[in-house]
Every structure is written in C-alpha cells, then in structure tokens.
mmCIF file of C-alpha atoms in Angstrom:
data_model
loop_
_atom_site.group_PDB
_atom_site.id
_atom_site.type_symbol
_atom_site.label_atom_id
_atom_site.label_comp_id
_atom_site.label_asym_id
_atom_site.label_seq_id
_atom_site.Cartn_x
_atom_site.Cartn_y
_atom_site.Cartn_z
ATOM 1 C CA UNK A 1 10.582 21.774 -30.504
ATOM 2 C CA UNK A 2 13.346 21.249 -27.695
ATOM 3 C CA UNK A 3 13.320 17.260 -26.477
ATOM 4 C CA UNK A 4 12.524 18.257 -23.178
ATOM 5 C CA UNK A 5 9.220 20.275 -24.146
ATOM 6 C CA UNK A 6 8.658 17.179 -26.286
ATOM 7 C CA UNK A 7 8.516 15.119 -23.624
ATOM 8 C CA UNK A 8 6.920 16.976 -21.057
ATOM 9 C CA UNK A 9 4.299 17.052 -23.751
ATOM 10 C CA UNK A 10 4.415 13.376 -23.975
ATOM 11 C CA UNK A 11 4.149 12.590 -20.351
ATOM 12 C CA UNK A 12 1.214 15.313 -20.214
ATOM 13 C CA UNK A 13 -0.428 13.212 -22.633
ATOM 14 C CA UNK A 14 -0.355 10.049 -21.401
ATOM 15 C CA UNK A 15 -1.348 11.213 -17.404
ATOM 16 C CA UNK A 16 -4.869 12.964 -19.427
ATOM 17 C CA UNK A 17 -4.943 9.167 -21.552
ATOM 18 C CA UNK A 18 -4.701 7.611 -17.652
ATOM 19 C CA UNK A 19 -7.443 9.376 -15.843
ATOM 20 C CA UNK A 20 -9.848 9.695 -18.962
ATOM 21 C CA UNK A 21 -9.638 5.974 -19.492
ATOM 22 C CA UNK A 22 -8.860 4.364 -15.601
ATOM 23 C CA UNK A 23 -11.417 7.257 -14.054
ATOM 24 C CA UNK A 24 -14.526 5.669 -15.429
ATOM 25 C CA UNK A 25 -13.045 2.158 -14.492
ATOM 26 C CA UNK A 26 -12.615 3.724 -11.038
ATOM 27 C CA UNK A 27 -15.900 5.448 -10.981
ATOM 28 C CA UNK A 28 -17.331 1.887 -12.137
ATOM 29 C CA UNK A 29 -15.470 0.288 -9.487
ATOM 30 C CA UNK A 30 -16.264 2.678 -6.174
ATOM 31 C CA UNK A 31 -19.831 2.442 -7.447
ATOM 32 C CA UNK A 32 -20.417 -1.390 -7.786
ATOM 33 C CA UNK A 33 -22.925 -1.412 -4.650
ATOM 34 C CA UNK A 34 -25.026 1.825 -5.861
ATOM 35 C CA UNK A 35 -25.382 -0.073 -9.619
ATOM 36 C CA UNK A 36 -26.254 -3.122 -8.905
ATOM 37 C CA UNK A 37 -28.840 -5.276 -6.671
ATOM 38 C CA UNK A 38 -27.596 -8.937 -6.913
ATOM 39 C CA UNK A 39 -25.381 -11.077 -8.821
ATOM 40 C CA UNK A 40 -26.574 -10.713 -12.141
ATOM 41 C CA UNK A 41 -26.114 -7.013 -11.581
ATOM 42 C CA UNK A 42 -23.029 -7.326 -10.461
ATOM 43 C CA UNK A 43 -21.420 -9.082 -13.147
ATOM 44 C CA UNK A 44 -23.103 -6.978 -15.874
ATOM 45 C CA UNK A 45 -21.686 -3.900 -14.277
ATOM 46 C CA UNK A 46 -18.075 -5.405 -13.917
ATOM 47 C CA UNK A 47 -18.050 -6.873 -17.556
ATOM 48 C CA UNK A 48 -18.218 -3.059 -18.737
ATOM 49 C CA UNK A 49 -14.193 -2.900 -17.566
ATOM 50 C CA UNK A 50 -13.243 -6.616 -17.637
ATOM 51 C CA UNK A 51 -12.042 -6.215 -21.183
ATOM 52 C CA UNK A 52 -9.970 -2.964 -20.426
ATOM 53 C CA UNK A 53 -9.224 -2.047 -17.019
ATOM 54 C CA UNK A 54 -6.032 -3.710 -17.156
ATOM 55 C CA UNK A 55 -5.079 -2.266 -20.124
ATOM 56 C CA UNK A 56 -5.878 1.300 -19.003
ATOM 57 C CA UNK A 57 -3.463 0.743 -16.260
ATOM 58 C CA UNK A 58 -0.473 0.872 -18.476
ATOM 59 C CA UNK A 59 -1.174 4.508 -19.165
ATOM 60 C CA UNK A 60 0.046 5.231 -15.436
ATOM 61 C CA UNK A 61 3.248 2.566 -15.679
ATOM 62 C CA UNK A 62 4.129 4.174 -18.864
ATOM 63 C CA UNK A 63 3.896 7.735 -17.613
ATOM 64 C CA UNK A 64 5.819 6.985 -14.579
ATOM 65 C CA UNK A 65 8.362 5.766 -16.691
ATOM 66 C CA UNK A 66 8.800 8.458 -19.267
ATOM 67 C CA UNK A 67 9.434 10.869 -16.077
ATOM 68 C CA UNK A 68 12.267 8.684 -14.351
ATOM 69 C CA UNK A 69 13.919 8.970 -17.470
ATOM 70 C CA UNK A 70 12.929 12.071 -18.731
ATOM 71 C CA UNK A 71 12.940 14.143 -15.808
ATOM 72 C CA UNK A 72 14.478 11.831 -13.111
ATOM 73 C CA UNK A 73 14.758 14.972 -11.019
ATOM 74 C CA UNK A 74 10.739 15.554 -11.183
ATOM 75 C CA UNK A 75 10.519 11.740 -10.926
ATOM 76 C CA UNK A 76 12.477 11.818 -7.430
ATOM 77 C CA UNK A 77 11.049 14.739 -5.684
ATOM 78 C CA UNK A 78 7.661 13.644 -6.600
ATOM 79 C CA UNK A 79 7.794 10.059 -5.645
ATOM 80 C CA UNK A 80 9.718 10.708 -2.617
ATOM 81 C CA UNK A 81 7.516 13.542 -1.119
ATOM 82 C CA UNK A 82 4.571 11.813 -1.740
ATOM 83 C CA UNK A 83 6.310 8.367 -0.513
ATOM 84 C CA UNK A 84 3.019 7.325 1.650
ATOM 85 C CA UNK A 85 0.367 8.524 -0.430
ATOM 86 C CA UNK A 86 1.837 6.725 -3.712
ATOM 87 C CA UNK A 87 1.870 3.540 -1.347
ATOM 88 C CA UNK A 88 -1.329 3.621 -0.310
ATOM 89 C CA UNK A 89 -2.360 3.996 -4.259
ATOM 90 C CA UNK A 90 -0.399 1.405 -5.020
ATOM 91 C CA UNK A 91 -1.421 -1.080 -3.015
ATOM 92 C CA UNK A 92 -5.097 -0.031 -3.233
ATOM 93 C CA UNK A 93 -4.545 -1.225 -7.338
ATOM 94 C CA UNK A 94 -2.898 -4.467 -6.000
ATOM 95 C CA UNK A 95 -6.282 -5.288 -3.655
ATOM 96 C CA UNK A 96 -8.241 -4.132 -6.678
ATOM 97 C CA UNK A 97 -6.317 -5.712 -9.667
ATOM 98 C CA UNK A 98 -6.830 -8.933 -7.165
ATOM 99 C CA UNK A 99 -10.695 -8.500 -6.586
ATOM 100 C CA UNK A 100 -11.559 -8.227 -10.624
ATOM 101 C CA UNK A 101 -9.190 -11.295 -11.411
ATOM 102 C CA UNK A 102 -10.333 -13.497 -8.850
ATOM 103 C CA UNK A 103 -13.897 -12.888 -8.124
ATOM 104 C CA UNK A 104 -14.944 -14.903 -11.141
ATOM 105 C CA UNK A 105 -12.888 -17.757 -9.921
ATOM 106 C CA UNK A 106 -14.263 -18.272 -6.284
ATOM 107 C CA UNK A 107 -17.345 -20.107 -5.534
ATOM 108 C CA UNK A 108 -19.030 -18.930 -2.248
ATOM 109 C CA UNK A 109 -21.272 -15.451 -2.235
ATOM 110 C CA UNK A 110 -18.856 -14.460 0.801
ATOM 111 C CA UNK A 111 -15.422 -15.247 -1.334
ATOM 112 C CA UNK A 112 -17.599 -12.876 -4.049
ATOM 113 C CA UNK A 113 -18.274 -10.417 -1.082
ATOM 114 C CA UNK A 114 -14.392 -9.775 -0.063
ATOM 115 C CA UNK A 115 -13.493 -9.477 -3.883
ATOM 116 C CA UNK A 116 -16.154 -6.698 -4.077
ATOM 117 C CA UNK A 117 -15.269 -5.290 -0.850
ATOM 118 C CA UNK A 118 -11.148 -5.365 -2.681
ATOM 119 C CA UNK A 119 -12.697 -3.802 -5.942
ATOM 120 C CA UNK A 120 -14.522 -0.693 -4.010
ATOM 121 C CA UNK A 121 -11.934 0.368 -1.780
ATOM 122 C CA UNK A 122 -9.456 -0.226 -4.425
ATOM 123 C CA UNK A 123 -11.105 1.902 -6.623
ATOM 124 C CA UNK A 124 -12.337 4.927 -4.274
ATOM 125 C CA UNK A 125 -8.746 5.515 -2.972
ATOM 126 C CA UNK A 126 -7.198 6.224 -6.487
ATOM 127 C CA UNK A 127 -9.716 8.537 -6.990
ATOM 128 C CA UNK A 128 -9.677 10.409 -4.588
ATOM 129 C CA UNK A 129 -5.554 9.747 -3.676
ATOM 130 C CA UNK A 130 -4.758 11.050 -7.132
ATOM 131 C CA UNK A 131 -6.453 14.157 -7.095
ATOM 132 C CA UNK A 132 -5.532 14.609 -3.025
ATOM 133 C CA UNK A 133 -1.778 14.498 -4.656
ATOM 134 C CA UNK A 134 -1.817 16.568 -7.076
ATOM 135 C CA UNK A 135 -4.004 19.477 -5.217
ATOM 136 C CA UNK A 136 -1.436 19.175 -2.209
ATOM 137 C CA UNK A 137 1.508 20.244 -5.234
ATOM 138 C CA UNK A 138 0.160 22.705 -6.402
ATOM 139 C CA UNK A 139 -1.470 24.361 -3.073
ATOM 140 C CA UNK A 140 0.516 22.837 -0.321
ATOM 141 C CA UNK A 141 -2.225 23.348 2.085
ATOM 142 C CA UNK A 142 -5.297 20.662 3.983
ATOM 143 C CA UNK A 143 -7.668 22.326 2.010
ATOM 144 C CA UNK A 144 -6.290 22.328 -1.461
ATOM 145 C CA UNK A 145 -5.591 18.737 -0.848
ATOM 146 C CA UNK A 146 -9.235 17.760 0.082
ATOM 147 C CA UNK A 147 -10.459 20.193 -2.206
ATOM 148 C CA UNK A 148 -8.542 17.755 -5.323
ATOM 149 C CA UNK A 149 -9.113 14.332 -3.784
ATOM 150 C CA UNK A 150 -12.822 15.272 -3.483
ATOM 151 C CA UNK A 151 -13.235 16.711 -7.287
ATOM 152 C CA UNK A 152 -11.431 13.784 -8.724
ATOM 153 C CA UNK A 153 -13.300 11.192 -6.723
ATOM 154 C CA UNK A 154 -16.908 13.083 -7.749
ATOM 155 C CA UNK A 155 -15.677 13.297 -11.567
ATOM 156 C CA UNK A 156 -14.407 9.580 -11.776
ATOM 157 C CA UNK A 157 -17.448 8.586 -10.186
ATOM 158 C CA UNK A 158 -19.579 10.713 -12.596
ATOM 159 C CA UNK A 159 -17.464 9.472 -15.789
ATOM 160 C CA UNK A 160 -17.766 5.921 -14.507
ATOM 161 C CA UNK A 161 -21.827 6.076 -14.018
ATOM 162 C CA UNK A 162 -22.542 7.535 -17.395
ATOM 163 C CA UNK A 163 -20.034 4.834 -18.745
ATOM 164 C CA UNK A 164 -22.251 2.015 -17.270
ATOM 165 C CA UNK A 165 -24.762 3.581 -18.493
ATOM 166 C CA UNK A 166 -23.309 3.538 -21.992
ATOM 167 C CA UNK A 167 -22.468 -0.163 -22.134
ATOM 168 C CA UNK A 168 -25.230 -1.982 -20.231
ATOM 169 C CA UNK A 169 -29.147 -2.298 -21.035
ATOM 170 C CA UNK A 170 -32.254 -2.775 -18.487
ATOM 171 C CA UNK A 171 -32.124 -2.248 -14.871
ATOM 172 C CA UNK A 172 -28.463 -1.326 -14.582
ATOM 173 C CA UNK A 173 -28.520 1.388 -17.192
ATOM 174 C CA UNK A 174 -31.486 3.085 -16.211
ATOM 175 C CA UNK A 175 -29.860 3.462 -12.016
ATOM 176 C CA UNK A 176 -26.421 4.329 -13.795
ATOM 177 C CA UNK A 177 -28.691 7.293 -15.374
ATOM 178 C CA UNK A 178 -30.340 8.501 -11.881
ATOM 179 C CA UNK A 179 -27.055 7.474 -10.110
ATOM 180 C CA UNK A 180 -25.021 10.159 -12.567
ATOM 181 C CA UNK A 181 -27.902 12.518 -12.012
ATOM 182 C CA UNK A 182 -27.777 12.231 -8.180
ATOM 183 C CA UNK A 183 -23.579 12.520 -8.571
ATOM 184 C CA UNK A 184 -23.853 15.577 -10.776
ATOM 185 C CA UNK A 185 -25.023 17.587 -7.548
ATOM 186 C CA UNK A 186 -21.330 17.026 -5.654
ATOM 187 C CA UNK A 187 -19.469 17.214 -8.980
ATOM 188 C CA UNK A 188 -20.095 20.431 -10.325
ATOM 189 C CA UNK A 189 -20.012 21.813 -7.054
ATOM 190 C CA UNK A 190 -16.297 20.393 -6.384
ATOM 191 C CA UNK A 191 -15.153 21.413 -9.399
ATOM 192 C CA UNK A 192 -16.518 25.492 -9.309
ATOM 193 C CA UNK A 193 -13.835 24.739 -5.723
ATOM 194 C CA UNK A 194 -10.913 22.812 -7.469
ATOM 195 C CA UNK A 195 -10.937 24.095 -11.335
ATOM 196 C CA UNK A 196 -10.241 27.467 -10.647
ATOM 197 C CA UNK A 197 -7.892 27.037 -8.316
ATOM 198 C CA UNK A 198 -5.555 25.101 -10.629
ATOM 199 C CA UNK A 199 -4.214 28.063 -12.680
ATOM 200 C CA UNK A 200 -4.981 30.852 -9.164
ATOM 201 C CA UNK A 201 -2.131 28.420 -7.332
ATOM 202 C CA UNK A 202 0.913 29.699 -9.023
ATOM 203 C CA UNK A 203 2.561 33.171 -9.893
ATOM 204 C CA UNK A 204 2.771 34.745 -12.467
ATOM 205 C CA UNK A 205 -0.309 31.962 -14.142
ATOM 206 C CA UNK A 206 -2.775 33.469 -11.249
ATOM 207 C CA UNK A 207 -2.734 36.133 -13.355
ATOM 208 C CA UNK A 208 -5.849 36.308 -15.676
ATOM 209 C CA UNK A 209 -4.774 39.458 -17.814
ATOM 210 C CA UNK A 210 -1.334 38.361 -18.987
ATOM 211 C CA UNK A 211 -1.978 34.520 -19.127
ATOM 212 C CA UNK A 212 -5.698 33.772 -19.545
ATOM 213 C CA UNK A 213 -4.757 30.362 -21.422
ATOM 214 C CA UNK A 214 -5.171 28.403 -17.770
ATOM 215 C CA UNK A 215 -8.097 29.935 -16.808
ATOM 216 C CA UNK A 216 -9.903 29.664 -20.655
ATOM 217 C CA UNK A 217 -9.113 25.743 -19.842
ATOM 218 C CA UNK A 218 -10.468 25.640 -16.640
ATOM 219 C CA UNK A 219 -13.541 27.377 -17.702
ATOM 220 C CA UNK A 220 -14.155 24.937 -20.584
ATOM 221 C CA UNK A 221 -13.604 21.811 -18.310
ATOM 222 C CA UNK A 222 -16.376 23.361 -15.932
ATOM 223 C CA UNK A 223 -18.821 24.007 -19.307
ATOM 224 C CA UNK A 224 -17.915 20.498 -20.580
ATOM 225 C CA UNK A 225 -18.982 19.428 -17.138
ATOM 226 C CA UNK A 226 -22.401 20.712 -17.258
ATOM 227 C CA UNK A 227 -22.793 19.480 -20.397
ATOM 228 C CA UNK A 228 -22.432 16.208 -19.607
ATOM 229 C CA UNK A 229 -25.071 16.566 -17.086
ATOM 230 C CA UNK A 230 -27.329 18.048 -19.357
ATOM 231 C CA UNK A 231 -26.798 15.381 -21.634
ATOM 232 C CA UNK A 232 -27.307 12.598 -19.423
ATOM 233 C CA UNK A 233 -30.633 13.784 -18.135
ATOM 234 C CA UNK A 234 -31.422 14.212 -22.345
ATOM 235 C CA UNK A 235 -30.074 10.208 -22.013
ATOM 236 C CA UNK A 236 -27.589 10.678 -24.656
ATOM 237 C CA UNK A 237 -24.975 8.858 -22.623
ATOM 238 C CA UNK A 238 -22.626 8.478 -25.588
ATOM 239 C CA UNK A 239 -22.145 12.372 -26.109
ATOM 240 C CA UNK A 240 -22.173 12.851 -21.899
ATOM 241 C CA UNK A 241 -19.430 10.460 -21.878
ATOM 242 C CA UNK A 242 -17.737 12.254 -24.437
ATOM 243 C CA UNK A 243 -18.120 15.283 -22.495
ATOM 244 C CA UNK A 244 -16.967 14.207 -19.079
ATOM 245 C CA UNK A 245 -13.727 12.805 -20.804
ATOM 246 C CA UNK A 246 -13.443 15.836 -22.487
ATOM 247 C CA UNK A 247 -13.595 17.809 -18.912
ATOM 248 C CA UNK A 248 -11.000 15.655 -17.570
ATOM 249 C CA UNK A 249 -8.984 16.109 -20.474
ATOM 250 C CA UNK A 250 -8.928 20.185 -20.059
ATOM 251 C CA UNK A 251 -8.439 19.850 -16.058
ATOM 252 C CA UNK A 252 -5.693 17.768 -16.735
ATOM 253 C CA UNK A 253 -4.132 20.679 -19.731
ATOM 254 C CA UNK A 254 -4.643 23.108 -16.826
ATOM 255 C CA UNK A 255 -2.673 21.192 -14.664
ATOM 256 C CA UNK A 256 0.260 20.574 -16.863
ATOM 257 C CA UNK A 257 0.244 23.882 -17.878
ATOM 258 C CA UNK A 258 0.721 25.151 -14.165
ATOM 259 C CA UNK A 259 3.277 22.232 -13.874
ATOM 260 C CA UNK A 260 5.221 23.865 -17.057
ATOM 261 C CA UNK A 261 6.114 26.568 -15.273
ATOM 262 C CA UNK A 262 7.773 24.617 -12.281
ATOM 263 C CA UNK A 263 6.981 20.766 -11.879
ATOM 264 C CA UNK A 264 8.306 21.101 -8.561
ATOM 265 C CA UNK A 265 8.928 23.955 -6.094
ATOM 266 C CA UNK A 266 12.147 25.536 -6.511
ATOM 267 C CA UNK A 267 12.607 23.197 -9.683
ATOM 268 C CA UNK A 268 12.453 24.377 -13.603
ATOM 269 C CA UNK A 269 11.946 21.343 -16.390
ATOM 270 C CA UNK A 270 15.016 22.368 -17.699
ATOM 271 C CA UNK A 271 16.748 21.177 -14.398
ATOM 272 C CA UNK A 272 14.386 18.837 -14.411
ATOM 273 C CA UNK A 273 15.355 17.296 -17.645
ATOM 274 C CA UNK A 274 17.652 14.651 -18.249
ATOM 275 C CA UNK A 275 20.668 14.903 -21.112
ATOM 276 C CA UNK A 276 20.173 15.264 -24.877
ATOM 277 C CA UNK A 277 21.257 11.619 -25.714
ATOM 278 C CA UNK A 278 19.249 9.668 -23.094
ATOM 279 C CA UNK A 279 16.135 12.299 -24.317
ATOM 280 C CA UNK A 280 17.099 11.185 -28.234
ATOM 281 C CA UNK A 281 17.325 7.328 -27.694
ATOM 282 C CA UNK A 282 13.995 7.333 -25.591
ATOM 283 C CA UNK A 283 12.179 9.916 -28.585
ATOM 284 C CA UNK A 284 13.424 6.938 -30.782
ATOM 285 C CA UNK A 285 12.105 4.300 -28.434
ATOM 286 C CA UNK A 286 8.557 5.930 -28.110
ATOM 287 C CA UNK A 287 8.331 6.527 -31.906
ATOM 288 C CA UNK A 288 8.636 3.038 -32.849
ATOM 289 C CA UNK A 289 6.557 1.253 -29.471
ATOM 290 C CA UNK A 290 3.313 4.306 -28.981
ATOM 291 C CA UNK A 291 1.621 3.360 -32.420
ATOM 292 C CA UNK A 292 1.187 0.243 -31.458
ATOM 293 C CA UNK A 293 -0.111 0.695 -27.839
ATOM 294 C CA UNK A 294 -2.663 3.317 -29.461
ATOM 295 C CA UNK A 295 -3.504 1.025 -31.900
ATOM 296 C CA UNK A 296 -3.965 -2.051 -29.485
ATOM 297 C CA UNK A 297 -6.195 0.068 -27.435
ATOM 298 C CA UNK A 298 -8.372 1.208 -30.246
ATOM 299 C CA UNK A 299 -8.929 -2.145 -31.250
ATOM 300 C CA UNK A 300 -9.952 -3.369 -27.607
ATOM 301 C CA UNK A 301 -12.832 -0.670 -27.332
ATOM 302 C CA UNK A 302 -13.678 -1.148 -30.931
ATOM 303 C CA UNK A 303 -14.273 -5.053 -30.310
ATOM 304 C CA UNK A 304 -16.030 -4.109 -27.187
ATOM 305 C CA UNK A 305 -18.025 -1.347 -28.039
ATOM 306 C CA UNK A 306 -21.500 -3.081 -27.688
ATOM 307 C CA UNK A 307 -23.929 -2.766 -24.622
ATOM 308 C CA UNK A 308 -24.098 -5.752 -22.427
ATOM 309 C CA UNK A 309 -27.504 -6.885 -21.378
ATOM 310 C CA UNK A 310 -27.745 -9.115 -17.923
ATOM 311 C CA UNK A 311 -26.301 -12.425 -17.771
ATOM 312 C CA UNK A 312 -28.047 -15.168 -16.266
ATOM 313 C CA UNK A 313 -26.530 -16.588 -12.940
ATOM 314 C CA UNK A 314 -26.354 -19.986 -12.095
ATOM 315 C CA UNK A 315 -25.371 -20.379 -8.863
#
C-alpha cells in the first residue's frame, strides 16, 4: 500500500473514531434540558461523558494533525475555505469544554444555569457545524449544506439519547428511551435526504452501475439506522447503540470514499500528499504512539462501563 493511501486511510479512521465517540457526547450535551428535570437529573445525565468527553476530543486534534502533515495541501484549502465555520466550532468546544469543567465548581443554581446554557449551545453547533461543512464540500450548494448540518445534528442527538439511556437507571433512562423514540422521526427522515446524496455528489461515484461500493454503504448506514430504532423501542439500548455507531461509521466510509476521489475540487490526494520521507517518519511516529491511545481509551470505557443511578443533591 502507497504511504499516501495509508494515510488517507488513517485520517479516515480517526474522523469515523471522532464522530462515533464525540456525537453521543454532543447528542448528550444539546439534549441536557429534554433529559433531565432538576439537579439530580442533571448531574446523572452529565456523569455519562464526564469520564470521556475530553478524551474523545483528541480524535479531532489528532486528525487535524495527520492532514497538515500528511496532506498539508487538503489541510490548507479546507481550513481556509471554511475559515468562519471552523471558528465558530471551535469556539463553541471552548464555551463547552468550559461549562462541563466548571459547573461542578460553582455554587449558585444561576452560575449552574450559564454552564448549562455553555454545554447546550456548545454542543448543538458541532453537530450540526460539522455535518453543515462537510455537505457544503461535497455539494457546494444552501441546500446540501442544511441538508448535512441537519442529519448530523438528528444522528448525534439520536446516538447521544440511546447512550444515556445505556448508562443511567430510573427516571433519566426511561425519557432518554421516549426522547430517542420521538428523535427517530427527524433522523431517519434526514438521512433518506443526506445519505444518498453523499456518493450522487460526485462524477464518475454518482454512478450506481460502475461503482455501487458508495451507494451499498449508504444503504447500510440507512438499515443500521432503523435498526437502532427498532431496537430501542425493543429497549435493547446496548445493541441500538451499537447500531447508531455503526451508521455513523458507514456515512462516514461513504464520505471518505467520495473524498478519495478528490478531497478538494480541482485537487487529487496525490497532489494532496506530502513527500515520501515526511510520510515515512510520521508512519513511524503513529506506529509506536496509536496503540497506546487505543489502548488508553479502551480502558476508560471499560472502567466506566456501569450505569449510573441518581445522585443525591445537597444543595
């Protein structure tokens, strides 16, 4: 395999690792008001990510990274002409990153109020930001843009209600359940509008007959999909978790694989790419540090892994 296929590969990988794991934080985030009625709530709902949202947020850094070195061209023509949207993501993380690390320090239900208020709106505009992003690259037009903001805001939000569900017992599971019942209704929808439009947006991929591969993976993200809200509704939340990560998983393949062709307009990944020796020092680099990142990971979930039932507040 040729370095730069390598590493595309790579960087593939780790953008599916970033919205599988940060989309339910998100999800967990924008929906903090819908899951939870007081305090009690509140901080049972939040404790689901306060061992790993952090964590999950290295995904992005390190993907980032890996394409200004990889493919600094890629890296500059994306950044660049999406200068304003990338800010506003970014600073939505900073407001949110602020809201989870500081509401259990303040005192006053007002000072708990504006770190909510940080952790919704930092989490809703990801969501929807990232998918607004990519939709606009690949179809360049207002409605491809809304079209992706709004089926990655309805999938992160669906991903993070079934993962509430997952981790917490009494009242907060049982509204995570009807809440990811309720949010099945706009998420299927968006994605029969946004999943097949992934591999229809560029020549010659549009093209079922002589490349079907894009198209098989966007039809199995939108049967994964409605799996998951079968399987919620059957309240096997583990295996409609699974499924739901598994959907963003194949959306994301179908998007790479569109990107494969040209990651940019105008732009190949082998013009893309940078030279052989700064792509065989960083495959040496990545070797030795990504076993141990995957392995840190595993262990945080796996510590983790139990449900959380509903502190009591002292206030």
């Amino acid at each position: 395999m040729e370095l730069p296929t390598f590493w595309f590969i790579l960087i593939a990988f780790l953008w599916t690792g970033y919205f599988v794991l940060e989309g339910f934080d998100f999800g967990v985030g924008a929906l903090l008001p819908v899951l939870s009625r007081d305090e009690a709530e509140r901080r049972q709902v939040l404790a689901t990510i306060g061992p790993v949202w952090d964590g999950n947020e290295v995904w992005v850094i390190t993907a980032v990274g890996a394409m200004f070195a990889a493919f600094p061209s890629w890296y500059a023509g994306l950044l660049s002409g999406f200068y304003l949207p990338l800010l506003m993501v970014l600073a939505a993380l900073i407001v949110r990153g602020v809201g989870l690390e500081w509401r259990s320090k303040v005192r006053t239900s007002a000072e708990r109020a504006l770190c909510d208020a940080g952790i919704v709106t930092g989490s809703f505009l990801p969501a929807f930001m990232w998918g607004a992003i990519f939709g606009n690259l690949l179809g360049g037009t207002p409605l491809a843009t809304i079209t992706g903001g709004l089926f990655s805001l309805t999938i992160a939000a669906l991903h993070g209600a079934i993962f509430v569900a997952l981790k917490t017992d009494g009242p907060a599971r049982a509204r995570a359940r009807r809440t990811a019942l309720l949010l099945a209704t706009a998420a299927v929808p968006s994605a029969l509008a946004a999943l097949p439009g992934i591999p229809a947006s560029a020549a010659p991929l549009n093209d079922w007959a002589t490349h079907p591969t894009p198209w098989i993976v966007s039809t199995a993200a939108m049967a994964t999909l409605a799996a998951a809200v079968a399987l919620i509704w059957r309240r096997r939340e583990g295996w409609a978790f699974t499924a739901t990560a598994i959907t963003i998983t194949l959306a994301t393949t179908a998007l790479f694989t569109v990107l494969w062709e040209s990651p940019l307009p105008g732009l190949t990944l082998t013009e893309a790419a940078s030279g052989p020796y700064t792509l065989t020092v960083m495959t040496w680099i990545g070797a030795a540090a990504l076993p141990f990142v995957l392995a840190y990971q595993t262990w945080t979930y796996w510590t983790f892994r139990k449900r959380l039932a509903q502190p009591t507040v002292h206030v």
